[in-house]
Coordinates of C-alpha atoms and ligand atoms in Angstrom, one line a residue:
M41 CA 33.2 9.4 -2.3
Q42 CA 32.3 7.0 -5.0
F43 CA 28.9 6.7 -6.6
S44 CA 26.7 6.5 -9.7
Y45 CA 23.7 8.8 -9.5
V46 CA 20.7 9.4 -11.6
N47 CA 17.2 10.5 -10.7
P48 CA 15.1 9.9 -13.8
T49 CA 11.7 11.0 -12.4
Q50 CA 10.5 14.1 -14.3
I51 CA 9.0 16.5 -11.7
H52 CA 6.0 18.7 -12.7
F53 CA 5.9 21.1 -9.7
G54 CA 3.4 23.8 -8.9
Q55 CA -0.2 24.8 -8.9
G56 CA -2.4 23.5 -11.7
Q57 CA 0.1 20.9 -12.8
I58 CA -2.2 17.8 -12.7
K59 CA -3.4 18.6 -16.2
T60 CA 0.1 17.9 -17.6
I61 CA -0.6 14.1 -17.3
E62 CA -2.8 14.5 -20.4
S63 CA 0.3 14.9 -22.5
V64 CA 2.9 12.9 -20.6
I65 CA 1.0 9.6 -20.7
P66 CA 0.7 8.5 -24.3
T67 CA -2.9 8.1 -25.3
D68 CA -2.4 4.6 -26.7
Q69 CA -1.6 3.4 -23.2
K70 CA -4.2 1.5 -21.1
V71 CA -4.0 3.2 -17.7
L72 CA -4.8 1.9 -14.2
V73 CA -5.4 4.7 -11.7
I74 CA -4.7 3.5 -8.2
Y75 CA -5.7 5.5 -5.1
G76 CA -6.5 5.2 -1.4
G77 CA -9.5 5.6 0.8
G78 CA -11.2 8.4 -1.1
S79 CA -9.6 11.7 0.0
I80 CA -9.1 12.4 -3.7
K81 CA -12.8 12.1 -4.4
R82 CA -13.5 14.7 -1.7
N83 CA -10.8 17.3 -2.6
G84 CA -11.3 17.6 -6.4
V85 CA -8.1 15.7 -7.3
Y86 CA -10.0 12.8 -8.7
D87 CA -12.0 15.2 -11.0
Q88 CA -8.8 16.8 -12.2
V89 CA -7.4 13.4 -13.0
S90 CA -10.6 12.3 -14.8
Q91 CA -10.5 15.4 -16.9
A92 CA -6.9 15.1 -17.8
L93 CA -7.4 11.4 -18.8
A94 CA -10.5 12.2 -21.0
H95 CA -8.8 10.9 -24.1
H96 CA -7.2 7.9 -22.4
Q97 CA -8.6 4.4 -21.9
W98 CA -8.4 3.9 -18.1
S99 CA -9.8 2.0 -15.2
E100 CA -9.3 2.4 -11.5
F101 CA -8.5 0.6 -8.3
S102 CA -9.3 2.2 -4.9
G103 CA -9.0 1.3 -1.3
V104 CA -5.2 1.1 -0.8
E105 CA -4.9 1.7 2.9
P106 CA -2.2 3.6 4.9
N107 CA 0.7 1.2 5.3
P108 CA -0.5 -0.7 2.2
T109 CA -1.1 -4.5 2.5
K110 CA -0.2 -7.2 0.1
E111 CA -3.7 -8.6 0.7
T112 CA -5.3 -5.5 -0.9
L113 CA -2.6 -4.9 -3.5
D114 CA -2.8 -8.4 -4.9
K115 CA -6.4 -7.6 -6.1
A116 CA -4.9 -4.7 -8.1
V117 CA -2.2 -7.1 -9.4
A118 CA -4.9 -9.4 -10.7
I119 CA -6.7 -6.5 -12.5
A120 CA -3.4 -5.3 -14.0
K121 CA -2.7 -8.7 -15.4
E122 CA -6.3 -9.3 -16.6
Q123 CA -6.6 -6.0 -18.3
D124 CA -3.1 -5.9 -19.7
I125 CA -2.4 -2.5 -18.2
D126 CA 0.4 -0.5 -19.8
F127 CA 0.7 2.3 -17.3
I128 CA -0.1 2.8 -13.6
L129 CA -1.0 6.2 -12.3
A130 CA -0.7 6.4 -8.5
V131 CA -2.7 9.2 -7.0
G132 CA -2.0 9.6 -3.3
G133 CA 0.6 9.6 -0.5
G134 CA 3.4 7.3 0.1
S135 CA 1.1 4.3 0.7
V136 CA -0.6 4.6 -2.6
I137 CA 2.6 5.2 -4.5
D138 CA 4.5 2.4 -2.7
G139 CA 1.5 0.1 -3.2
S140 CA 1.5 1.0 -6.9
K141 CA 5.2 0.1 -7.1
Y142 CA 4.4 -3.4 -5.7
V143 CA 1.5 -3.8 -8.2
A144 CA 3.7 -2.7 -11.1
A145 CA 6.4 -5.2 -10.2
A146 CA 4.1 -8.1 -9.1
A147 CA 2.1 -7.8 -12.3
K148 CA 5.2 -8.8 -14.3
Y149 CA 5.8 -11.9 -12.2
D150 CA 4.0 -15.2 -12.3
G151 CA 4.5 -16.1 -8.7
D152 CA 3.3 -14.6 -5.4
G153 CA 4.1 -10.8 -5.2
W154 CA 5.4 -11.3 -1.7
D155 CA 8.4 -13.2 -3.1
I156 CA 9.6 -9.7 -4.1
M157 CA 9.5 -8.5 -0.5
V158 CA 11.4 -11.4 0.9
G159 CA 14.0 -11.4 -1.8
K160 CA 12.9 -14.7 -3.4
H161 CA 12.2 -12.9 -6.7
Q162 CA 14.5 -10.2 -8.2
V163 CA 12.5 -7.7 -10.1
T164 CA 13.5 -7.5 -13.7
A165 CA 10.5 -5.7 -15.2
A166 CA 7.6 -3.6 -14.0
I167 CA 4.7 -1.7 -15.5
P168 CA 5.7 2.0 -15.9
I169 CA 4.4 4.3 -13.1
G170 CA 3.5 8.0 -12.8
A171 CA 2.7 9.6 -9.5
I172 CA 0.4 12.4 -8.5
L173 CA 1.5 13.2 -4.9
T174 CA -1.1 14.3 -2.4
L175 CA 0.9 14.1 0.8
P176 CA 4.5 15.3 1.0
A177 CA 6.5 13.0 3.4
T178 CA 8.0 9.9 2.0
G179 CA 9.8 11.0 -1.2
S180 CA 8.3 7.8 -2.8
E181 CA 7.2 9.9 -5.8
S182 CA 10.7 10.1 -7.1
N183 CA 12.6 7.2 -5.6
M184 CA 12.9 3.5 -6.2
G185 CA 11.8 2.3 -2.8
A186 CA 8.5 0.9 -1.4
V187 CA 7.3 -0.5 1.9
V188 CA 4.5 -3.1 1.9
T189 CA 2.8 -5.0 4.8
K190 CA 1.5 -8.5 5.0
A191 CA -1.4 -8.0 7.4
E192 CA -1.7 -11.7 8.1
T193 CA 1.7 -12.0 9.8
H194 CA 2.4 -8.3 10.7
D195 CA 5.4 -8.2 8.4
K196 CA 6.3 -4.7 7.1
L197 CA 9.2 -4.9 4.6
P198 CA 10.9 -2.6 2.1
F199 CA 12.0 -3.4 -1.4
M200 CA 14.0 -1.3 -3.9
T201 CA 14.4 -1.5 -7.6
P202 CA 15.0 1.1 -10.3
H203 CA 12.2 -0.7 -12.3
V204 CA 9.6 0.9 -10.1
Q205 CA 10.9 4.4 -10.0
P206 CA 8.1 6.7 -11.2
K207 CA 8.6 8.1 -14.7
F208 CA 7.1 11.4 -13.6
A209 CA 5.7 13.0 -10.4
V210 CA 3.1 15.7 -10.3
M211 CA 3.6 17.9 -7.2
D212 CA 0.8 20.5 -6.9
P213 CA 1.0 22.0 -3.4
D214 CA -2.7 23.0 -3.6
V215 CA -3.6 19.3 -3.0
M216 CA -2.2 19.7 0.5
K217 CA -5.0 22.1 1.5
T218 CA -7.2 19.2 2.7
L219 CA -4.5 17.3 4.6
P220 CA -5.4 16.8 8.3
E221 CA -2.9 18.6 10.6
K222 CA -1.7 15.2 11.8
Q223 CA -0.6 14.3 8.3
L224 CA 1.2 17.6 7.7
I225 CA 3.1 17.0 11.0
N226 CA 3.9 13.4 9.9
G227 CA 5.3 14.8 6.7
I228 CA 7.7 17.2 8.5
V229 CA 8.9 14.4 10.9
D230 CA 9.3 11.7 8.2
A231 CA 11.3 14.0 5.9
W232 CA 13.4 15.1 8.9
V233 CA 14.3 11.5 9.8
H234 CA 15.0 10.7 6.1
V235 CA 17.7 13.4 6.1
C236 CA 19.0 12.2 9.5
E237 CA 19.3 8.6 8.2
Q238 CA 21.7 9.8 5.5
Y239 CA 23.5 12.6 7.4
L240 CA 23.8 11.6 11.1
T241 CA 26.3 8.9 10.5
T242 CA 30.1 9.2 10.3
D243 CA 32.1 12.3 9.7
H244 CA 33.0 11.7 6.1
G245 CA 33.6 15.3 5.0
A246 CA 31.2 15.1 2.0
M247 CA 30.6 18.9 1.8
V248 CA 27.8 18.8 -0.8
Q249 CA 25.8 16.1 0.9
D250 CA 26.3 17.5 4.4
G251 CA 25.6 21.1 3.3
Y252 CA 22.4 20.2 1.4
A253 CA 21.2 17.9 4.2
E254 CA 21.7 20.8 6.7
A255 CA 19.7 23.1 4.5
L256 CA 16.9 20.6 4.3
L257 CA 16.9 20.2 8.1
R258 CA 16.8 24.0 8.6
N259 CA 13.9 24.2 6.2
L260 CA 12.0 21.6 8.1
K261 CA 12.8 23.2 11.5
T262 CA 11.5 26.5 10.1
L263 CA 8.4 25.0 8.7
G264 CA 7.7 23.3 12.0
E265 CA 8.2 26.6 13.9
Q266 CA 5.8 28.3 11.4
F267 CA 3.2 25.6 11.7
D268 CA 0.6 28.0 12.9
A269 CA 1.0 29.9 9.6
R270 CA 0.8 26.8 7.5
D271 CA -2.2 27.8 5.5
N272 CA -0.3 29.6 2.8
D273 CA 1.0 28.7 -0.6
Q274 CA 4.7 29.3 0.2
W275 CA 4.6 27.1 3.3
R276 CA 3.0 24.2 1.4
A277 CA 5.3 24.5 -1.6
N278 CA 8.4 24.5 0.6
L279 CA 7.3 21.5 2.6
M280 CA 6.5 19.6 -0.6
W281 CA 9.8 20.3 -2.3
T282 CA 11.9 19.8 0.9
A283 CA 10.3 16.4 1.6
N284 CA 10.9 15.3 -1.9
Q285 CA 14.6 16.3 -1.9
A286 CA 15.1 14.6 1.5
L287 CA 14.7 11.2 -0.2
N288 CA 15.4 11.4 -3.9
G289 CA 18.8 9.8 -3.6
L290 CA 21.0 12.9 -3.8
I291 CA 22.1 13.5 -0.2
G292 CA 22.7 9.8 0.2
S293 CA 25.0 9.5 -2.7
G294 CA 28.5 8.3 -1.8
V295 CA 28.0 8.5 2.0
T296 CA 27.2 5.9 4.6
Q297 CA 23.6 5.5 5.5
D298 CA 21.9 4.4 8.7
W299 CA 18.1 3.5 8.3
A300 CA 18.0 1.6 11.6
T301 CA 15.4 4.0 13.0
H302 CA 13.2 3.1 10.0
M303 CA 13.7 -0.7 10.3
I304 CA 12.9 -0.7 14.0
G305 CA 10.1 1.9 13.5
H306 CA 8.4 -0.4 10.9
E307 CA 7.8 -3.0 13.6
F308 CA 5.9 -0.5 15.7
T309 CA 3.7 0.2 12.7
A310 CA 3.2 -3.5 11.9
L311 CA 2.5 -4.4 15.5
W312 CA 0.5 -1.4 16.8
A313 CA -0.5 0.6 13.7
V314 CA 1.6 3.6 14.8
D315 CA 1.8 6.1 12.0
H316 CA 5.1 5.7 10.1
A317 CA 6.5 9.2 11.1
R318 CA 5.5 8.7 14.7
S319 CA 7.2 5.4 14.9
L320 CA 10.4 7.2 13.9
A321 CA 10.1 9.8 16.6
I322 CA 9.7 7.1 19.1
V323 CA 12.9 5.2 18.1
Q324 CA 15.3 7.9 16.9
P325 CA 16.3 9.7 20.1
S326 CA 17.0 6.5 22.0
L327 CA 18.9 5.1 19.0
L328 CA 21.0 8.3 18.8
R329 CA 21.9 7.9 22.5
N330 CA 22.7 4.2 22.0
Q331 CA 25.0 5.0 19.1
F332 CA 26.4 8.1 20.7
A333 CA 30.0 7.2 20.4
V334 CA 30.0 6.8 16.6
K335 CA 27.6 9.6 15.9
Q336 CA 29.0 12.2 18.2
A337 CA 30.9 14.2 15.6
K338 CA 27.9 14.4 13.3
L339 CA 25.6 15.3 16.2
E340 CA 27.9 18.2 17.1
Q341 CA 28.0 19.3 13.5
M342 CA 24.2 19.2 13.4
G343 CA 24.0 21.1 16.6
K344 CA 26.1 23.9 15.2
N345 CA 24.8 24.0 11.6
V346 CA 21.1 23.2 12.1
F347 CA 20.3 24.4 15.6
G348 CA 22.9 27.2 15.7
F349 CA 24.4 26.0 19.0
A350 CA 27.8 27.2 20.2
D351 CA 30.6 24.6 20.8
S352 CA 30.4 23.0 24.2
D353 CA 31.4 19.8 26.0
N354 CA 27.8 18.4 25.8
L355 CA 26.9 19.6 22.4
A356 CA 26.0 16.2 21.0
E357 CA 23.6 15.5 23.8
E358 CA 22.1 19.0 23.5
T359 CA 21.5 18.2 19.9
I360 CA 19.6 15.0 20.7
K361 CA 17.5 17.0 23.2
A362 CA 16.8 19.7 20.6
I363 CA 15.6 17.0 18.2
E364 CA 13.3 15.6 20.9
A365 CA 12.1 19.1 21.7
F366 CA 11.3 19.7 18.0
Y367 CA 9.1 16.5 17.9
L368 CA 7.4 17.4 21.1
S369 CA 6.7 21.0 19.9
L370 CA 4.8 19.4 17.0
G371 CA 2.8 17.2 19.5
V372 CA 4.7 14.0 18.5
D373 CA 5.7 11.6 21.2
T374 CA 9.3 10.4 21.6
Q375 CA 8.4 7.3 23.6
F376 CA 5.7 4.6 23.1
N377 CA 3.2 3.5 25.6
G378 CA 0.4 2.1 23.4
Y379 CA 1.1 -1.6 24.0
Q380 CA -1.0 -4.1 25.9
G381 CA 0.6 -6.2 28.6
T382 CA 3.9 -5.3 30.3
K383 CA 6.8 -3.2 28.9
Q384 CA 9.0 -6.3 28.9
E385 CA 6.6 -8.1 26.7
A386 CA 6.4 -5.2 24.3
V387 CA 10.2 -5.0 24.1
D388 CA 10.4 -8.8 23.6
T389 CA 7.8 -8.7 20.9
V390 CA 9.7 -6.1 18.8
V391 CA 13.0 -7.9 19.2
K392 CA 11.4 -11.1 18.0
Q393 CA 9.9 -9.4 15.0
L394 CA 13.3 -7.8 14.2
E395 CA 14.9 -11.3 14.4
Q396 CA 12.3 -12.8 12.1
H397 CA 12.8 -10.1 9.6
G398 CA 16.6 -10.5 9.5
M399 CA 17.1 -7.0 11.1
V400 CA 20.1 -8.2 13.1
A401 CA 22.9 -5.9 11.9
L402 CA 21.4 -2.4 11.5
G403 CA 22.9 1.0 11.1
E404 CA 25.8 2.5 9.1
N405 CA 28.2 0.2 10.8
Q406 CA 25.9 -2.8 11.0
A407 CA 26.5 -2.5 14.8
I408 CA 22.9 -2.6 15.9
D409 CA 22.4 -6.2 16.7
L410 CA 19.5 -7.6 18.6
T411 CA 21.3 -6.8 21.9
Q412 CA 21.6 -3.1 20.9
S413 CA 18.1 -3.0 19.5
R414 CA 16.8 -4.3 22.9
K415 CA 18.7 -1.5 24.7
I416 CA 17.2 1.1 22.3
L417 CA 13.7 -0.4 22.9
E418 CA 14.1 -0.3 26.7
L419 CA 14.6 3.5 26.3
A420 CA 12.0 4.0 23.6
I421 CA 9.2 2.1 25.2
S422 CA 7.9 3.8 28.4
Ligands
NZQ564 O1 -6.3 7.0 1.6 P1 -6.7 8.4 1.4 O2 -8.2 8.6 1.5 O3 -6.1 9.1 0.2 O4 -6.2 9.2 2.8 C1 -4.8 9.3 3.1 C2 -4.4 8.4 4.3 O5 -5.5 8.2 5.1 C3 -4.6 10.7 3.6 N1 -4.4 11.7 2.6 C4 -3.4 11.7 1.6 N2 -3.4 12.8 0.9 C5 -4.5 13.5 1.3 C6 -5.1 12.8 2.4 N3 -6.1 13.3 3.1 C7 -6.6 14.5 2.7 N4 -6.0 15.3 1.7 C8 -5.0 14.8 1.0 N5 -4.4 15.5 0.1 O6 -3.5 10.6 4.4 C9 -3.5 9.3 5.1 C10 -2.0 8.8 5.1 O7 -1.6 8.5 3.8 P2 -0.2 7.7 3.5 O8 0.0 7.6 2.1 O9 -0.3 6.4 4.3 O10 0.9 8.6 4.2 P3 2.4 8.8 3.9 O11 2.6 9.6 2.6 O12 3.0 9.3 5.1 O13 2.9 7.3 3.5 C11 3.3 6.4 4.5 C12 3.8 5.1 3.9 O14 5.0 5.3 3.2 C13 6.0 4.4 3.6 C14 5.7 4.2 5.1 O15 6.3 3.1 5.6 C15 4.2 4.1 5.0 O16 3.8 2.8 4.6 N6 7.4 5.0 3.3 C16 7.8 4.9 2.0 C17 9.1 5.4 1.7 C18 9.5 5.3 0.3 N7 8.8 4.7 -0.6 O17 10.6 5.8 0.0 C19 10.0 5.9 2.7 C20 9.4 6.2 4.0 O18 10.4 6.1 4.9 C21 8.3 5.3 4.4 O19 8.7 4.1 5.0
ZN565 ZN1 10.2 7.4 6.4

């Protein structure tokens, strides 16, 4: 175990916390508020933000779409440059926060922002960001990652830099009251897979990381089981905090990480607009079966410590089945059939995209090459 760890995002958690931004963003800062398609206008969050910023000079950019695109975000980059913006306030889910991270970094760069996504430009500076989270799922509110899509070419790529880590995140579970059921389910599934990507790898004996990961998985399982009783403050607060902890860097410190499910899943979103979380549920079970030999010990550990199974000869496979059953209980498919043309064409298309994006050695052992990805896709696409 060897790592450096810091999570510098200050969290303001709880009901009524949006007003704290009044004092945490200095009043001499020119603020750009970035948001999505307008849910915040309908649920009162926009009004709370306006009130809190009454003594600030601020402007706004709206229309960041789910799976944010470079094409849209570049318009905000131009505004940030023109108006000499000092601070970006992202108000939304993972898409708005990720998009704001791209804007923050691209605004400090003279070239095309997409250079950041393809590694042509190393980010050395960014406009400081704060986040008001409206959808618990991605953990983007307190991590340094972002995923952006180039609509023109169907490229969905991640980038990571500490320069875009939010300075603060406001997490008021009341904002979740207007979330469609589908988005709440997406939040549970995305957070679940985030934990798995950092936990279901090798048997490394890191007791803190494993134990905390298992606690988060048990929480998500319980919240899924209690889905019918979701309209209560405790349920919302627990999901919001669990999803945050799933991807704030802690459980991934000093352990091997996988992320192959995410990289393959991104192609389903870029090609067929599958919701991010749903793309993961499509890929993960097939990927776990493909990587069974190397993941068996951790699958068995998960079976015992998360699902409460007794030791048995087929414990690892039972665990994969339990993961599938968990997704299906939430109404989330574990295979994909939304393609046009033949299954073979669909598989070929995803493999080609993975190749184009350099996703040719995925997983904790870099063992998932295009041949293995193809095998995974043969199972994942029905
Ligand atoms: O755009 P608006 O009108 O706000 O509507 C959004 C959007 O349509 C709506 N919504 C959000 N908060 C709401 C609400 N509707 C009613 N009430 C509220 N309180 O929900 C829809 C989906 O929002 P989106 O931000 O797209 O969802 P999510 O938070 O799941 O973010 C997904 C994006 O995050 C990326 C994904 O790839 C995807 O692009 N990820 C980012 C990660 C990171 N930065 O660490 C990690 C993840 O693995 C993930 O890849
Ligand atoms: Zn995710």
